[in-house]
Short mmCIF file of N, CA and C in Angstrom, two decimals:
data_model
loop_
_atom_site.label_atom_id
_atom_site.label_comp_id
_atom_site.label_asym_id
_atom_site.label_seq_id
_atom_site.Cartn_x
_atom_site.Cartn_y
_atom_site.Cartn_z
N UNK A 1325 1.21 -1.21 -0.09
CA UNK A 1325 0.23 0.24 0.02
C UNK A 1325 0.75 1.13 0.24
N UNK A 1326 0.67 2.29 -1.23
CA UNK A 1326 1.33 3.82 -0.69
C UNK A 1326 1.35 4.52 0.27
N UNK A 1327 2.29 4.83 0.44
CA UNK A 1327 1.76 5.90 1.92
C UNK A 1327 0.40 6.71 1.80
N UNK A 1328 -0.05 7.39 0.09
CA UNK A 1328 -1.02 8.09 0.57
C UNK A 1328 -2.34 6.86 0.62
N UNK A 1329 -1.99 5.96 -0.39
CA UNK A 1329 -3.08 5.26 0.55
C UNK A 1329 -3.51 5.07 2.14
N UNK A 1330 -2.33 4.74 2.45
CA UNK A 1330 -2.16 4.13 3.80
C UNK A 1330 -2.99 5.37 4.81
N UNK A 1331 -2.47 6.62 4.71
CA UNK A 1331 -2.92 7.45 5.37
C UNK A 1331 -4.43 7.75 5.11
N UNK A 1332 -4.65 8.24 4.02
CA UNK A 1332 -6.35 7.87 3.43
C UNK A 1332 -6.85 6.74 3.81
N UNK A 1333 -6.49 5.62 4.31
CA UNK A 1333 -7.68 4.42 4.43
C UNK A 1333 -7.41 3.83 5.33
N UNK A 1334 -6.34 4.27 6.73
CA UNK A 1334 -6.49 4.11 8.60
C UNK A 1334 -7.81 4.58 9.02
N UNK A 1335 -8.76 3.33 9.20
CA UNK A 1335 -9.10 4.09 10.47
C UNK A 1335 -9.06 3.85 11.98
N UNK A 1336 -10.20 4.66 12.84
CA UNK A 1336 -9.58 3.98 14.22
C UNK A 1336 -10.81 2.59 14.42
N UNK A 1337 -10.83 1.96 15.00
CA UNK A 1337 -11.64 0.23 14.58
C UNK A 1337 -11.87 0.70 16.26
N UNK A 1338 -13.32 0.64 16.64
CA UNK A 1338 -13.55 1.12 17.58
C UNK A 1338 -14.96 -0.11 17.86
N UNK A 1339 -14.63 -1.28 17.00
CA UNK A 1339 -15.67 -2.21 17.79
C UNK A 1339 -15.58 -3.89 17.88
N UNK A 1340 -15.59 -3.80 19.26
CA UNK A 1340 -14.45 -4.88 20.05
C UNK A 1340 -16.04 -6.15 20.28
N UNK A 1341 -16.08 -6.67 18.71
CA UNK A 1341 -17.11 -7.68 19.08
C UNK A 1341 -16.94 -9.04 19.06
N UNK A 1342 -15.69 -9.53 18.87
CA UNK A 1342 -15.03 -10.99 18.32
C UNK A 1342 -13.42 -10.64 19.06
N UNK A 1343 -13.67 -12.07 19.84
CA UNK A 1343 -12.48 -11.95 20.71
C UNK A 1343 -10.96 -11.47 19.40
N UNK A 1344 -10.50 -10.84 19.80
CA UNK A 1344 -9.39 -10.56 18.94
C UNK A 1344 -7.75 -11.61 18.82
N UNK A 1345 -7.15 -11.40 18.33
CA UNK A 1345 -5.51 -11.76 18.68
C UNK A 1345 -4.37 -10.78 17.36
N UNK A 1346 -3.16 -10.56 17.56
CA UNK A 1346 -2.87 -10.23 16.47
C UNK A 1346 -1.40 -10.38 16.81
N UNK A 1347 -0.81 -10.13 15.57
CA UNK A 1347 0.87 -10.91 15.77
C UNK A 1347 1.95 -10.19 16.95
N UNK A 1348 2.34 -10.70 17.44
CA UNK A 1348 2.75 -9.93 18.47
C UNK A 1348 4.80 -9.67 17.87
N UNK A 1349 5.20 -10.23 16.62
CA UNK A 1349 6.10 -9.65 15.98
C UNK A 1349 5.77 -8.35 15.22
N UNK A 1350 4.87 -8.26 15.12
CA UNK A 1350 3.93 -7.46 13.74
C UNK A 1350 3.88 -6.18 14.89
N UNK A 1351 3.07 -6.51 16.02
CA UNK A 1351 3.13 -5.17 16.75
C UNK A 1351 4.17 -4.48 17.04
N UNK A 1352 5.48 -5.41 17.32
CA UNK A 1352 6.58 -5.11 18.32
C UNK A 1352 7.40 -4.32 17.07
N UNK A 1353 7.58 -4.63 15.90
CA UNK A 1353 7.82 -3.98 14.69
C UNK A 1353 7.21 -2.65 14.29
N UNK A 1354 5.95 -2.57 14.40
CA UNK A 1354 5.46 -0.92 15.00
C UNK A 1354 5.55 -0.21 15.82
N UNK A 1355 5.89 -0.93 16.54
CA UNK A 1355 6.55 0.13 18.23
C UNK A 1355 7.77 0.85 17.62
N UNK A 1356 8.45 -0.16 16.90
CA UNK A 1356 9.80 0.48 16.55
C UNK A 1356 10.19 1.55 15.49
N UNK A 1357 9.23 0.78 14.53
CA UNK A 1357 9.27 1.88 13.29
C UNK A 1357 8.80 2.79 13.86
N UNK A 1358 8.00 3.42 14.60
CA UNK A 1358 6.73 4.69 15.18
C UNK A 1358 7.79 5.45 16.15
N UNK A 1359 9.02 4.59 16.27
CA UNK A 1359 9.86 5.69 16.72
C UNK A 1359 10.71 6.62 15.84
N UNK A 1360 10.36 6.55 14.69
CA UNK A 1360 11.05 7.15 13.62
C UNK A 1360 10.13 8.41 13.27
N UNK A 1361 9.08 8.46 13.77
CA UNK A 1361 8.38 9.66 13.61
C UNK A 1361 9.02 11.16 14.67
N UNK A 1362 9.34 12.04 13.31
CA UNK A 1362 9.74 13.59 13.98
C UNK A 1362 9.56 13.56 15.16
N UNK A 1363 10.43 13.82 15.83
CA UNK A 1363 10.21 14.76 16.95
C UNK A 1363 11.23 15.69 16.98
N UNK A 1364 11.03 17.00 17.89
CA UNK A 1364 11.57 18.04 18.20
C UNK A 1364 12.85 17.34 18.93
N UNK A 1365 14.19 18.29 18.45
CA UNK A 1365 15.66 17.61 18.99
C UNK A 1365 15.62 16.41 19.68
N UNK A 1366 15.08 15.50 18.85
CA UNK A 1366 15.28 13.84 18.93
C UNK A 1366 14.82 13.52 20.34
N UNK A 1367 13.63 14.46 20.63
CA UNK A 1367 13.91 14.01 22.57
C UNK A 1367 13.17 12.63 22.88
N UNK A 1368 12.59 11.88 21.58
CA UNK A 1368 11.64 11.06 21.94
C UNK A 1368 10.75 10.43 23.52
N UNK A 1369 10.22 11.57 23.90
CA UNK A 1369 9.32 11.30 24.91
C UNK A 1369 8.37 10.75 25.35
N UNK A 1370 8.40 9.35 24.73
CA UNK A 1370 7.62 8.11 25.33
C UNK A 1370 8.32 7.04 25.73
N UNK A 1371 7.68 6.19 26.09
CA UNK A 1371 7.95 4.56 26.82
C UNK A 1371 6.63 4.33 26.29
N UNK A 1372 6.44 2.65 26.05
CA UNK A 1372 5.59 1.67 25.91
C UNK A 1372 5.15 0.81 26.89
N UNK A 1373 4.18 0.44 27.05
CA UNK A 1373 3.78 -0.46 28.01
C UNK A 1373 3.25 -1.58 27.34
N UNK A 1374 3.72 -2.48 27.18
CA UNK A 1374 2.51 -3.48 26.43
C UNK A 1374 1.73 -4.65 26.97
N UNK A 1375 0.40 -4.30 26.63
CA UNK A 1375 -0.60 -5.14 27.64
C UNK A 1375 -0.66 -6.70 26.52
N UNK A 1376 -0.31 -7.29 26.53
CA UNK A 1376 -0.20 -8.71 25.95
C UNK A 1376 -1.71 -9.36 25.68
N UNK A 1377 -2.36 -10.09 24.67
CA UNK A 1377 -3.52 -10.53 25.06
C UNK A 1377 -3.60 -11.61 25.99
N UNK A 1378 -2.56 -12.11 26.74
CA UNK A 1378 -3.00 -13.31 27.60
C UNK A 1378 -2.79 -12.80 29.38
N UNK A 1379 -2.57 -10.94 29.29
CA UNK A 1379 -2.65 -10.54 30.25
C UNK A 1379 -4.02 -9.10 30.37
N UNK A 1380 -4.39 -9.24 29.45
CA UNK A 1380 -5.61 -8.36 29.17
C UNK A 1380 -6.79 -8.55 29.87
N UNK A 1381 -7.34 -9.82 30.10
CA UNK A 1381 -8.48 -9.09 31.26
C UNK A 1381 -7.72 -8.95 32.58
N UNK A 1382 -6.79 -9.07 33.03
CA UNK A 1382 -6.68 -8.49 33.67
C UNK A 1382 -5.67 -7.64 34.24
N UNK A 1383 -5.74 -6.16 33.15
CA UNK A 1383 -5.87 -5.08 32.94
C UNK A 1383 -6.68 -4.84 32.93
N UNK A 1384 -8.29 -5.33 32.47
CA UNK A 1384 -9.49 -4.67 32.17
C UNK A 1384 -10.00 -4.76 33.68
N UNK A 1385 -9.25 -5.76 34.24
CA UNK A 1385 -10.28 -5.69 35.73
C UNK A 1385 -9.94 -4.48 36.20
N UNK A 1386 -8.32 -4.55 36.66
CA UNK A 1386 -7.42 -3.17 37.49
C UNK A 1386 -8.30 -1.72 36.72
N UNK A 1387 -8.16 -1.55 35.57
CA UNK A 1387 -8.59 -0.59 35.07
C UNK A 1387 -9.95 -0.47 35.39
N UNK A 1388 -11.03 -1.14 34.97
CA UNK A 1388 -12.52 -1.13 35.87
C UNK A 1388 -12.58 -0.74 37.11
N UNK A 1389 -11.72 -1.29 37.70
CA UNK A 1389 -11.75 -0.91 39.38
C UNK A 1389 -10.98 1.13 39.87
N UNK A 1390 -10.41 1.42 39.00
CA UNK A 1390 -10.30 2.45 38.70
C UNK A 1390 -11.11 3.74 37.84
N UNK A 1391 -11.50 3.24 36.63
CA UNK A 1391 -12.25 4.08 36.68
C UNK A 1391 -13.82 3.66 36.76
N UNK A 1392 -14.27 2.66 37.27
CA UNK A 1392 -15.27 2.65 37.54
C UNK A 1392 -15.96 2.31 39.05
N UNK A 1393 -14.97 3.23 40.03
CA UNK A 1393 -15.14 2.66 41.31
C UNK A 1393 -16.37 1.99 41.93
N UNK A 1394 -17.46 3.23 41.61
CA UNK A 1394 -18.81 3.31 42.08
C UNK A 1394 -20.04 2.56 41.37
N UNK A 1395 -19.99 1.51 39.75
CA UNK A 1395 -20.48 0.77 39.23
C UNK A 1395 -19.89 0.24 38.82
N UNK A 1396 -20.73 -1.26 39.56
CA UNK A 1396 -20.31 -2.19 39.35
C UNK A 1396 -20.56 -2.51 38.13
N UNK A 1397 -21.82 -2.26 37.59
CA UNK A 1397 -22.35 -3.30 35.59
C UNK A 1397 -21.54 -2.29 34.81
N UNK A 1398 -20.90 -0.94 34.84
CA UNK A 1398 -19.95 -0.36 33.89
C UNK A 1398 -18.89 -0.84 34.04
N UNK A 1399 -18.13 -1.24 35.23
CA UNK A 1399 -16.92 -2.20 35.58
C UNK A 1399 -16.96 -3.92 34.24
N UNK A 1400 -17.87 -3.93 34.30
CA UNK A 1400 -17.80 -5.43 34.22
C UNK A 1400 -18.53 -5.20 32.89
N UNK A 1401 -19.61 -4.35 32.29
CA UNK A 1401 -18.79 -4.18 30.58
C UNK A 1401 -17.93 -3.82 30.07
N UNK A 1402 -16.90 -2.83 31.35
CA UNK A 1402 -16.28 -2.80 30.11
C UNK A 1402 -15.19 -3.85 30.39
N UNK A 1403 -14.93 -4.52 30.88
CA UNK A 1403 -13.81 -5.60 31.23
C UNK A 1403 -14.21 -6.71 30.49
N UNK A 1404 -15.76 -7.24 29.97
CA UNK A 1404 -16.69 -7.76 29.34
C UNK A 1404 -15.39 -7.28 27.16
N UNK A 1405 -15.89 -6.32 27.41
CA UNK A 1405 -15.44 -5.30 26.39
C UNK A 1405 -14.04 -5.64 26.01
N UNK A 1406 -12.83 -5.11 27.04
CA UNK A 1406 -11.90 -5.09 26.45
C UNK A 1406 -10.97 -5.92 26.73
N UNK A 1407 -11.73 -7.17 26.99
CA UNK A 1407 -10.98 -8.17 27.07
C UNK A 1407 -10.81 -9.39 25.58
N UNK A 1408 -11.91 -9.02 24.37
CA UNK A 1408 -11.91 -9.26 23.49
C UNK A 1408 -10.72 -8.71 22.95
N UNK A 1409 -9.67 -7.42 22.91
CA UNK A 1409 -8.95 -6.82 22.27
C UNK A 1409 -8.04 -7.79 22.05
N UNK A 1410 -6.75 -7.54 21.39
CA UNK A 1410 -5.88 -8.72 21.24
C UNK A 1410 -4.39 -8.20 21.48
N UNK A 1411 -5.06 -6.68 22.42
CA UNK A 1411 -3.87 -6.18 23.52
C UNK A 1411 -3.66 -4.64 23.46
N UNK A 1412 -3.07 -3.79 24.54
CA UNK A 1412 -3.25 -2.61 24.54
C UNK A 1412 -1.51 -2.15 24.76
N UNK A 1413 -1.83 -1.10 23.86
CA UNK A 1413 -0.28 -0.51 24.42
C UNK A 1413 -0.60 0.99 24.82
N UNK A 1414 0.07 1.37 25.83
CA UNK A 1414 0.13 1.95 27.10
C UNK A 1414 1.19 3.42 26.60
N UNK A 1415 1.25 4.44 26.27
CA UNK A 1415 1.98 5.21 26.00
C UNK A 1415 2.29 6.15 27.28
N UNK A 1416 3.54 6.29 27.69
CA UNK A 1416 3.69 6.78 28.71
C UNK A 1416 4.68 7.56 28.49
N UNK A 1417 4.77 9.06 29.31
CA UNK A 1417 7.00 9.71 28.91
C UNK A 1417 6.80 10.77 30.22
N UNK A 1418 7.83 11.19 30.44
CA UNK A 1418 8.36 12.13 31.30
C UNK A 1418 6.99 13.35 30.99
N UNK A 1419 6.78 14.27 32.46
CA UNK A 1419 6.56 15.26 32.87
C UNK A 1419 7.47 16.68 32.31
N UNK A 1420 8.12 17.52 31.41
CA UNK A 1420 8.67 18.79 31.75
C UNK A 1420 7.96 19.97 32.22
N UNK A 1421 8.39 20.32 32.71
CA UNK A 1421 7.68 21.67 33.79
C UNK A 1421 8.04 22.69 32.67
N UNK A 1422 9.18 22.59 31.94
CA UNK A 1422 9.06 23.83 31.28
C UNK A 1422 8.39 23.96 30.27
N UNK A 1423 7.43 24.95 29.99
CA UNK A 1423 6.25 24.82 28.82
C UNK A 1423 6.58 24.69 27.62
N UNK A 1424 8.05 25.57 27.14
CA UNK A 1424 8.36 25.14 25.13
C UNK A 1424 8.48 23.78 25.44
N UNK A 1425 9.16 22.97 26.30
CA UNK A 1425 9.99 21.42 25.74
C UNK A 1425 8.73 20.50 25.97
N UNK A 1426 7.41 21.05 27.35
CA UNK A 1426 5.89 20.17 27.37
C UNK A 1426 5.68 20.05 26.21
N UNK A 1427 5.26 21.12 25.67
CA UNK A 1427 4.59 21.71 24.68
C UNK A 1427 5.55 20.89 23.36
N UNK A 1428 6.71 20.25 23.33
CA UNK A 1428 7.36 19.63 22.10
C UNK A 1428 7.31 18.35 22.48
N UNK A 1429 6.92 18.08 23.50
CA UNK A 1429 6.50 16.78 23.67
C UNK A 1429 5.74 16.00 23.51
N UNK A 1430 4.81 16.49 23.90
CA UNK A 1430 3.19 16.63 23.54
C UNK A 1430 2.82 16.15 22.34
N UNK A 1431 3.70 17.44 21.56
CA UNK A 1431 3.20 16.95 19.92
C UNK A 1431 3.99 15.98 19.63
N UNK A 1432 5.24 15.36 19.87
CA UNK A 1432 6.16 14.59 19.94
C UNK A 1432 5.18 12.88 20.52
N UNK A 1433 5.05 12.98 21.11
CA UNK A 1433 3.75 11.82 21.08
C UNK A 1433 2.92 11.71 20.71
N UNK A 1434 1.82 12.93 20.05
CA UNK A 1434 0.90 12.59 19.03
C UNK A 1434 1.23 11.99 17.80
N UNK A 1435 2.53 12.43 17.21
CA UNK A 1435 3.77 12.16 16.47
C UNK A 1435 3.55 10.70 15.99
N UNK A 1436 4.08 10.34 17.44
CA UNK A 1436 4.82 8.98 17.46
C UNK A 1436 3.26 7.82 17.87
N UNK A 1437 1.86 8.42 18.17
CA UNK A 1437 1.04 7.64 18.22
C UNK A 1437 0.27 7.86 17.13
N UNK A 1438 0.18 8.38 16.53
CA UNK A 1438 -0.67 8.28 15.03
C UNK A 1438 0.55 7.77 14.09
N UNK A 1439 1.84 7.76 14.52
CA UNK A 1439 2.69 6.93 13.03
C UNK A 1439 2.29 5.46 13.54
N UNK A 1440 2.17 5.47 14.89
CA UNK A 1440 2.21 3.82 15.50
C UNK A 1440 0.51 3.23 14.77
N UNK A 1441 -0.29 3.83 14.83
CA UNK A 1441 -1.30 3.37 14.27
C UNK A 1441 -1.31 3.44 12.98
N UNK A 1442 -0.53 4.21 12.03
CA UNK A 1442 -0.52 3.92 10.56
C UNK A 1442 0.75 2.43 10.67
N UNK A 1443 1.69 2.12 11.24
CA UNK A 1443 2.33 1.35 10.72
C UNK A 1443 1.60 -0.06 11.13
N UNK A 1444 0.70 -0.34 12.13
CA UNK A 1444 -0.24 -1.10 12.79
C UNK A 1444 -0.80 -1.07 11.87
N UNK A 1445 -1.68 -0.51 11.22
CA UNK A 1445 -2.65 -0.57 9.61
C UNK A 1445 -1.90 -1.48 9.01
N UNK A 1446 -0.98 -1.26 8.51
CA UNK A 1446 -0.21 -1.71 7.38
C UNK A 1446 0.22 -2.72 7.24
N UNK A 1447 0.61 -3.43 8.53
CA UNK A 1447 0.55 -4.73 8.88
C UNK A 1447 -0.78 -5.53 9.15
N UNK A 1448 -2.06 -4.72 8.84
CA UNK A 1448 -3.13 -5.50 9.18
C UNK A 1448 -3.67 -5.73 10.56
N UNK A 1449 -3.45 -4.99 11.33
CA UNK A 1449 -3.66 -5.06 12.59
C UNK A 1449 -4.39 -3.31 13.44
N UNK A 1450 -5.70 -3.65 13.59
CA UNK A 1450 -6.58 -2.10 13.67
C UNK A 1450 -6.48 -1.71 14.58
N UNK A 1451 -6.56 -0.74 15.47
CA UNK A 1451 -6.30 0.22 16.02
C UNK A 1451 -6.71 1.22 16.83
N UNK A 1452 -7.34 2.13 17.83
CA UNK A 1452 -7.95 3.13 18.29
C UNK A 1452 -7.00 3.88 19.41
N UNK A 1453 -6.67 5.18 19.35
CA UNK A 1453 -6.41 5.80 20.52
C UNK A 1453 -6.90 5.84 21.11
N UNK A 1454 -6.74 6.25 22.55
CA UNK A 1454 -8.08 6.16 23.91
C UNK A 1454 -7.12 7.16 24.84
N UNK A 1455 -7.88 7.67 25.10
CA UNK A 1455 -7.41 8.88 26.13
C UNK A 1455 -8.54 9.04 27.38
N UNK A 1456 -8.95 8.43 27.56
CA UNK A 1456 -10.17 8.27 29.46
C UNK A 1456 -9.04 9.40 30.70
N UNK A 1457 -10.00 9.87 30.91
CA UNK A 1457 -9.66 10.61 32.25
C UNK A 1457 -9.43 9.73 33.04
N UNK A 1458 -9.70 8.78 33.24
CA UNK A 1458 -8.98 7.81 34.84
C UNK A 1458 -7.41 7.40 34.51
N UNK A 1459 -7.05 7.98 33.17
CA UNK A 1459 -5.79 7.52 32.80
C UNK A 1459 -4.78 8.40 34.23
N UNK A 1460 -5.56 9.70 34.53
CA UNK A 1460 -4.76 9.82 35.94
C UNK A 1460 -4.66 10.33 37.03
N UNK A 1461 -6.06 8.79 36.98
CA UNK A 1461 -6.16 8.35 38.44
C UNK A 1461 -4.48 7.98 39.12
N UNK A 1462 -3.99 8.43 40.42
CA UNK A 1462 -3.16 8.11 40.75
C UNK A 1462 -3.09 6.59 40.95
N UNK A 1463 -3.86 6.02 41.87
CA UNK A 1463 -4.31 4.35 42.18
C UNK A 1463 -3.60 3.53 40.70
N UNK A 1464 -4.30 4.12 39.43
CA UNK A 1464 -4.00 3.78 38.40
C UNK A 1464 -3.01 3.97 37.73
N UNK A 1465 -2.47 5.05 37.97
CA UNK A 1465 -0.96 5.03 37.57
C UNK A 1465 0.61 4.43 38.50
N UNK A 1466 0.24 3.79 39.62
CA UNK A 1466 1.13 3.61 40.87
C UNK A 1466 0.71 1.98 39.56
N UNK A 1467 -0.34 1.33 39.68
CA UNK A 1467 -0.24 0.54 39.41
C UNK A 1467 -0.14 -0.25 37.80
N UNK A 1468 0.64 0.73 37.50
CA UNK A 1468 1.28 0.64 36.32
C UNK A 1468 2.21 1.34 36.00
N UNK A 1469 3.06 1.00 37.58
CA UNK A 1469 4.49 1.48 37.46
C UNK A 1469 4.97 2.89 36.80
N UNK A 1470 3.97 4.08 37.01
CA UNK A 1470 4.19 5.13 36.33
C UNK A 1470 4.02 6.17 37.02
N UNK A 1471 6.05 6.70 37.18
CA UNK A 1471 6.66 7.40 37.87
C UNK A 1471 6.13 9.08 38.25
N UNK A 1472 6.60 9.41 39.15
CA UNK A 1472 6.21 10.60 39.38
C UNK A 1472 5.91 11.61 38.54
N UNK A 1473 7.21 11.77 37.79
CA UNK A 1473 7.58 12.42 36.77
C UNK A 1473 7.50 12.36 35.57
N UNK A 1474 6.33 10.94 35.38
CA UNK A 1474 5.58 10.91 34.11
C UNK A 1474 4.10 10.67 33.82
N UNK A 1475 3.69 10.56 32.82
CA UNK A 1475 2.28 11.07 32.42
C UNK A 1475 1.77 10.03 31.40
N UNK A 1476 0.71 9.23 31.50
CA UNK A 1476 0.39 8.22 30.45
C UNK A 1476 -0.38 9.57 29.61
N UNK A 1477 -0.05 9.12 28.69
CA UNK A 1477 -0.38 10.22 26.87
C UNK A 1477 -1.66 9.54 26.63
N UNK A 1478 -1.78 8.12 26.29
CA UNK A 1478 -3.16 7.80 26.09
C UNK A 1478 -3.06 6.01 25.83
N UNK A 1479 -3.88 5.63 25.47
CA UNK A 1479 -3.64 4.04 25.61
C UNK A 1479 -4.05 3.55 23.77
N UNK A 1480 -3.38 2.96 23.18
CA UNK A 1480 -3.89 2.29 21.88
C UNK A 1480 -4.33 0.74 21.86
N UNK A 1481 -6.08 0.82 21.44
CA UNK A 1481 -6.63 -0.45 21.48
C UNK A 1481 -5.82 -1.43 20.23
N UNK A 1482 -5.39 -2.41 20.64
CA UNK A 1482 -5.27 -3.12 19.34
C UNK A 1482 -6.38 -4.27 18.73
N UNK A 1483 -6.81 -4.61 17.92
CA UNK A 1483 -7.81 -5.52 17.48
C UNK A 1483 -7.45 -6.06 15.99
N UNK A 1484 -8.40 -7.20 15.58
CA UNK A 1484 -8.30 -7.37 14.50
C UNK A 1484 -8.87 -6.40 13.26
N UNK A 1485 -8.43 -6.41 12.48
CA UNK A 1485 -9.18 -4.98 11.13
C UNK A 1485 -10.48 -5.79 10.59
N UNK A 1486 -11.59 -4.98 10.37
CA UNK A 1486 -12.63 -5.50 9.73
C UNK A 1486 -12.66 -5.82 8.25
N UNK A 1487 -13.45 -6.34 7.58
CA UNK A 1487 -13.39 -6.96 6.62
C UNK A 1487 -13.60 -5.62 5.64
N UNK A 1488 -14.87 -5.00 5.77
CA UNK A 1488 -15.59 -3.50 5.35
C UNK A 1488 -14.94 -2.26 6.61
N UNK A 1489 -14.09 -1.64 6.10
CA UNK A 1489 -13.72 -0.55 6.92
C UNK A 1489 -14.27 0.93 5.80
N UNK A 1490 -14.84 1.68 6.99
CA UNK A 1490 -15.95 2.09 6.48
C UNK A 1490 -15.25 3.72 5.65
N UNK A 1491 -15.47 4.34 5.14
CA UNK A 1491 -14.98 5.61 3.92
C UNK A 1491 -15.31 6.21 4.79
N UNK A 1492 -14.92 7.40 5.36
CA UNK A 1492 -15.29 8.79 6.10
C UNK A 1492 -14.66 9.96 5.51
N UNK A 1493 -15.31 10.31 4.67
CA UNK A 1493 -14.43 11.94 3.93
C UNK A 1493 -14.47 12.51 5.05
N UNK A 1494 -13.44 13.10 4.61
CA UNK A 1494 -12.71 14.72 5.36
C UNK A 1494 -13.17 15.90 5.07
N UNK A 1495 -13.54 16.36 6.54
CA UNK A 1495 -14.81 17.62 6.09
C UNK A 1495 -13.65 18.82 6.26
N UNK A 1496 -12.43 18.93 6.61
CA UNK A 1496 -11.56 20.11 6.89
C UNK A 1496 -10.50 20.31 5.47
N UNK A 1497 -11.07 19.93 4.40
CA UNK A 1497 -9.42 19.59 3.17
C UNK A 1497 -9.71 21.13 2.99
N UNK A 1498 -9.98 22.24 3.03
CA UNK A 1498 -10.19 22.82 2.58
C UNK A 1498 -9.14 24.30 3.61
N UNK A 1499 -7.52 23.78 3.55
CA UNK A 1499 -6.94 23.92 5.07
C UNK A 1499 -5.67 25.66 4.67
N UNK A 1500 -5.90 26.01 3.28
CA UNK A 1500 -4.59 26.42 3.18
C UNK A 1500 -5.60 28.17 2.54
N UNK A 1501 -4.64 28.74 3.99
CA UNK A 1501 -4.56 30.37 2.78
C UNK A 1501 -3.08 30.72 3.34
N UNK A 1502 -3.07 32.22 2.31
CA UNK A 1502 -1.77 32.70 2.17
C UNK A 1502 -1.92 33.94 2.82
N UNK A 1503 -0.14 33.89 3.36
CA UNK A 1503 0.05 34.97 4.19
C UNK A 1503 0.42 36.30 2.87
#
């Protein structure tokens, strides 16, 4: 697939109706390939925590415990849904208190995560980036070994690609203005 086709055809896969399995070697290759995403000053302000398929139910229970503390039904629904994933990649990185460097880090991590999504799609793996508010929960961060000087930037859900990926035309294609 050409780069142009890859960019135009990749979609976030948000339906997890069947039990998914992903190729671990392809995931590892995508993680490594995405590290070549452009980032300011070669800061590379990310690390990846990989929740593989065999640990996904355990992770789903942990996440549900911190995200749906007072709602057992929502917690169980979350566990049932997430347990169908082929894995999850948790993207974490340092928190730089300097404003300019922090912005550069956030932009670099976003570039990494988007490049990762493209690489996964190219390898036949569906993905969806998630950034729930509970990613800031101190208990969840502690359980995931997120250090005091770090933050979770997002989660990348891994799943099978459906046979029919819906075409979603872009609304904002008239981006260019001249100075």
